CSV table of C-alpha atoms and ligand atoms in Angstrom, one decimal:
chain,number,residue,atom,x,y,z
A,1,MET,CA,-7.9,-34.8,-8.9
A,2,ARG,CA,-5.4,-33.1,-11.4
A,3,ILE,CA,-4.7,-30.1,-9.9
A,4,LEU,CA,-2.5,-27.0,-12.0
A,5,ILE,CA,-1.2,-24.1,-9.6
A,6,LEU,CA,-0.3,-20.8,-11.4
A,7,SER,CA,2.7,-18.5,-9.7
A,8,PRO,CA,3.4,-15.6,-11.7
A,9,HIS,CA,6.5,-15.6,-8.7
A,10,THR,CA,7.9,-17.8,-6.7
A,11,ASP,CA,6.5,-17.0,-3.4
A,12,ASP,CA,3.0,-15.6,-4.6
A,13,ALA,CA,1.1,-19.0,-4.3
A,14,GLU,CA,2.6,-20.8,-1.4
A,15,LEU,CA,1.4,-17.2,0.3
A,16,GLY,CA,-2.2,-17.6,-1.6
A,17,CYS,CA,-3.2,-21.4,-1.0
A,18,GLY,CA,-0.3,-22.8,0.8
A,19,GLY,CA,-2.4,-24.7,3.3
A,20,SER,CA,-4.6,-25.8,0.8
A,21,ILE,CA,-1.8,-27.2,-1.4
A,22,VAL,CA,-0.9,-29.2,1.7
A,23,ARG,CA,-4.1,-30.7,1.9
A,24,PHE,CA,-4.3,-31.4,-2.1
A,25,ILE,CA,-0.8,-32.8,-1.6
A,26,GLU,CA,-2.4,-34.9,1.9
A,27,ASP,CA,-5.5,-36.0,0.2
A,28,ASN,CA,-3.1,-37.7,-3.3
A,29,ASN,CA,-4.9,-35.3,-5.7
A,30,GLU,CA,-1.7,-34.5,-8.4
A,31,ILE,CA,-0.5,-31.6,-8.9
A,32,TYR,CA,1.9,-29.9,-11.0
A,33,TRP,CA,2.9,-25.7,-9.9
A,34,VAL,CA,3.8,-23.2,-12.5
A,35,VAL,CA,6.2,-20.7,-11.7
A,36,PHE,CA,6.6,-17.7,-14.6
A,37,SER,CA,9.3,-15.4,-12.8
A,38,THR,CA,12.1,-16.1,-10.3
A,39,ALA,CA,12.4,-12.2,-10.0
A,40,GLU,CA,15.8,-12.4,-10.5
A,41,GLU,CA,15.8,-8.2,-9.7
A,42,SER,CA,13.4,-8.4,-6.6
A,43,LEU,CA,17.1,-9.6,-4.0
A,44,PRO,CA,18.2,-8.1,-1.5
A,45,GLU,CA,21.2,-6.5,-3.1
A,46,GLY,CA,24.2,-9.3,-3.3
A,47,SER,CA,22.3,-12.4,-3.4
A,48,PRO,CA,22.8,-14.7,-6.2
A,49,VAL,CA,20.3,-14.5,-9.1
A,50,ASP,CA,19.1,-18.1,-8.7
A,51,THR,CA,18.2,-17.9,-4.9
A,52,LEU,CA,14.2,-17.4,-5.4
A,53,GLN,CA,14.4,-20.3,-7.7
A,54,LYS,CA,16.3,-22.6,-5.0
A,55,GLU,CA,14.0,-21.2,-2.1
A,56,PHE,CA,11.2,-22.3,-4.5
A,57,ILE,CA,12.7,-26.1,-5.1
A,58,ASN,CA,12.9,-26.4,-1.3
A,59,VAL,CA,9.7,-25.5,-1.5
A,60,ALA,CA,8.7,-28.6,-3.6
A,61,GLN,CA,10.9,-30.7,-1.9
A,62,TYR,CA,9.2,-29.7,1.4
A,63,LEU,CA,6.1,-31.3,-0.3
A,64,ASN,CA,7.9,-33.9,-1.6
A,65,LEU,CA,7.5,-32.9,-4.9
A,66,ASN,CA,10.0,-34.3,-7.5
A,67,GLU,CA,11.2,-32.6,-11.6
A,68,ASP,CA,7.9,-33.3,-12.9
A,69,ASN,CA,5.5,-31.9,-10.8
A,70,TYR,CA,7.1,-28.4,-11.2
A,71,LYS,CA,8.0,-26.2,-13.7
A,72,ILE,CA,9.5,-23.1,-13.4
A,73,PHE,CA,10.4,-20.4,-15.9
A,74,ASN,CA,12.1,-17.4,-16.2
A,75,PHE,CA,10.4,-14.0,-17.2
A,76,ARG,CA,11.7,-10.4,-16.2
A,77,VAL,CA,9.8,-10.1,-13.5
A,78,ARG,CA,7.2,-7.0,-13.7
A,79,TYR,CA,7.6,-7.2,-17.5
A,80,LEU,CA,5.1,-10.5,-18.3
A,81,HIS,CA,2.8,-8.3,-20.5
A,82,GLU,CA,5.7,-8.5,-22.4
A,83,LYS,CA,5.5,-12.0,-23.2
A,84,ARG,CA,1.7,-12.6,-22.8
A,85,GLN,CA,1.5,-14.5,-25.6
A,86,GLU,CA,4.0,-16.8,-25.0
A,87,ILE,CA,2.9,-17.3,-21.6
A,88,LEU,CA,-0.7,-17.9,-23.1
A,89,GLU,CA,1.0,-21.0,-25.7
A,90,HIS,CA,2.5,-22.2,-22.1
A,91,LEU,CA,-0.4,-22.5,-20.7
A,92,ILE,CA,-2.5,-24.5,-23.6
A,93,ASN,CA,0.7,-26.4,-24.4
A,94,ILE,CA,0.0,-27.0,-20.5
A,95,ARG,CA,-3.6,-27.9,-21.1
A,96,ASN,CA,-3.3,-30.2,-23.2
A,97,GLU,CA,-0.4,-32.2,-21.6
A,98,PHE,CA,-1.5,-32.3,-18.1
A,99,GLU,CA,-5.0,-31.7,-18.8
A,100,PRO,CA,-5.9,-30.3,-15.3
A,101,GLU,CA,-9.4,-30.5,-13.8
A,102,LEU,CA,-8.5,-27.2,-11.1
A,103,VAL,CA,-6.5,-24.6,-12.1
A,104,ILE,CA,-6.0,-22.1,-8.8
A,105,GLY,CA,-4.2,-18.7,-9.9
A,106,PRO,CA,-4.1,-15.1,-9.3
A,107,SER,CA,-7.1,-13.2,-8.7
A,108,ILE,CA,-8.6,-10.7,-11.6
A,109,ASN,CA,-8.6,-7.9,-9.0
A,110,ASP,CA,-4.9,-8.9,-7.8
A,111,TYR,CA,-3.1,-5.4,-9.2
A,112,HIS,CA,-0.1,-6.4,-9.6
A,113,GLN,CA,1.3,-6.1,-13.2
A,114,ASP,CA,2.3,-9.7,-13.6
A,115,HIS,CA,-0.3,-11.4,-11.5
A,116,GLN,CA,-3.3,-9.3,-13.8
A,117,ILE,CA,-1.2,-10.9,-16.8
A,118,VAL,CA,-0.7,-14.6,-15.4
A,119,ALA,CA,-4.5,-14.3,-13.9
A,120,ASN,CA,-6.2,-13.1,-17.8
A,121,GLU,CA,-4.3,-15.4,-19.3
A,122,MET,CA,-5.2,-18.4,-17.3
A,123,ILE,CA,-9.4,-17.4,-18.5
A,124,ARG,CA,-8.2,-17.5,-22.4
A,125,ALA,CA,-6.3,-21.0,-21.9
A,126,PHE,CA,-9.0,-23.0,-19.4
A,127,LYS,CA,-12.3,-21.5,-19.4
A,128,THR,CA,-13.5,-24.0,-21.5
A,129,THR,CA,-11.3,-26.7,-20.1
A,130,SER,CA,-11.4,-26.5,-16.3
A,131,SER,CA,-12.6,-25.3,-12.8
A,132,ILE,CA,-10.7,-22.2,-12.4
A,133,ILE,CA,-10.3,-20.8,-8.5
A,134,SER,CA,-8.4,-17.2,-7.5
A,135,TYR,CA,-6.5,-17.3,-4.2
A,136,GLU,CA,-6.4,-14.7,-2.5
A,137,LEU,CA,-3.5,-12.1,-1.3
A,138,PRO,CA,-4.5,-9.4,0.6
A,139,TRP,CA,-1.7,-6.5,-0.4
A,140,ASN,CA,-2.9,-6.5,-3.8
A,141,HIS,CA,-6.4,-6.5,-3.9
A,142,ILE,CA,-9.1,-3.4,-3.1
A,143,THR,CA,-12.2,-5.8,-3.4
A,144,PHE,CA,-12.2,-9.5,-3.1
A,145,ASN,CA,-14.9,-12.4,-3.6
A,146,SER,CA,-14.3,-15.2,-0.9
A,147,GLU,CA,-16.7,-17.1,-2.6
A,148,LEU,CA,-15.1,-20.5,-2.0
A,149,PHE,CA,-13.5,-21.8,1.3
A,150,ILE,CA,-11.6,-24.5,1.9
A,151,LYS,CA,-11.4,-25.4,5.2
A,152,LEU,CA,-7.9,-26.6,7.2
A,153,GLU,CA,-6.4,-27.4,10.0
A,154,GLU,CA,-3.3,-26.6,12.5
A,155,LYS,CA,-0.9,-29.0,10.8
A,156,HIS,CA,-1.9,-27.3,7.1
A,157,ILE,CA,-1.7,-23.7,8.9
A,158,SER,CA,1.7,-24.2,10.1
A,159,ALA,CA,3.1,-26.3,7.4
A,160,LYS,CA,2.3,-22.9,5.2
A,161,CYS,CA,4.7,-21.4,7.6
A,162,ASN,CA,7.3,-23.9,7.2
A,163,LEU,CA,6.6,-23.5,3.4
A,164,LEU,CA,7.1,-19.5,4.1
A,165,ASN,CA,10.0,-19.8,6.2
A,166,ASN,CA,12.0,-21.2,3.1
A,167,TYR,CA,12.2,-17.7,1.2
A,168,LYS,CA,14.9,-16.3,3.8
A,169,SER,CA,15.4,-13.3,0.8
A,170,GLN,CA,11.7,-12.2,1.1
A,171,ILE,CA,11.9,-12.6,4.9
A,172,LEU,CA,15.0,-10.2,4.8
A,173,LYS,CA,13.1,-7.9,3.3
A,174,ASN,CA,11.1,-7.6,6.1
A,175,ARG,CA,7.4,-8.3,4.3
A,176,SER,CA,5.1,-7.8,6.6
A,177,TYR,CA,2.9,-11.1,4.5
A,178,PHE,CA,5.6,-12.9,6.1
A,179,SER,CA,4.5,-13.3,9.3
A,180,LYS,CA,3.1,-16.0,11.5
A,181,GLU,CA,0.8,-13.5,13.4
A,182,PHE,CA,-0.6,-12.1,9.3
A,183,ILE,CA,-0.5,-16.3,8.4
A,184,TYR,CA,-2.5,-17.4,10.9
A,185,GLY,CA,-4.6,-14.4,11.4
A,186,LEU,CA,-5.8,-14.0,7.6
A,187,ALA,CA,-6.4,-18.7,8.6
A,188,VAL,CA,-8.4,-17.5,11.2
A,189,THR,CA,-10.5,-14.9,9.9
A,190,ARG,CA,-11.4,-17.0,7.0
A,191,GLY,CA,-12.1,-19.9,9.4
A,192,VAL,CA,-14.9,-17.9,10.9
A,193,GLN,CA,-16.7,-17.5,7.6
A,194,CYS,CA,-17.2,-21.3,7.2
A,195,ASN,CA,-17.6,-22.7,10.5
A,196,SER,CA,-13.9,-24.2,10.6
A,197,LYS,CA,-10.7,-23.2,13.1
A,198,TYR,CA,-8.9,-22.5,9.9
A,199,SER,CA,-9.5,-21.5,6.1
A,200,GLU,CA,-8.0,-20.1,2.7
A,201,ALA,CA,-10.9,-18.5,0.7
A,202,PHE,CA,-10.8,-18.3,-3.6
A,203,GLU,CA,-12.9,-16.7,-5.8
A,204,VAL,CA,-14.3,-18.7,-8.2
A,205,ILE,CA,-14.3,-17.9,-12.1
A,206,LYS,CA,-15.2,-21.1,-13.6
A,207,TRP,CA,-17.0,-24.4,-12.1
A,208,MET,CA,-17.6,-26.8,-13.7
A,209,ILE,CA,-18.9,-30.8,-12.1
B,301,LIG,ZN1,3.8,-12.5,-7.3
């Protein structure tokens, strides 16, 4: 299956569906991963501006993805709304070239301003061509509809932790959602809901068979 992954900032998709990405690659799906902002203004003081871009490339290399499997845009963090139409046009180009069967991106219930833009443009671009699901970032949601579960094993969650360990700049900022306890805790919680040891939950925006 051709799977398009949309990440407003470099670490969002790993946090929301890193275990599932590992499983998709293991199952030989074709991945194209788009990052919209490398969040140069959200780095610890004194960090080089390309820090998050390098950290994302480390993640891609860990997953054996090459440059044909991802695209990094450099829109300004927290200002994606100013580039809404440009983002839509990029997504339409990607739709025409990659023809994804499944698109995974942020939730329309995610209150981060950049995530809302990507969620809305994702639906606008793919609403009649692809199945669309949204990953879970609990600190950004007031409500989240856990409608689809991707069952995972220990190896997928431990690989998810390895992916996130590449983001040293964010770990330095003591972001609680980077902790192993949180990642395992959420995966176990979602696993309990679908009779699996671990899982990641998704909202279904559109499903086509
Ligand atoms: Zn983000």
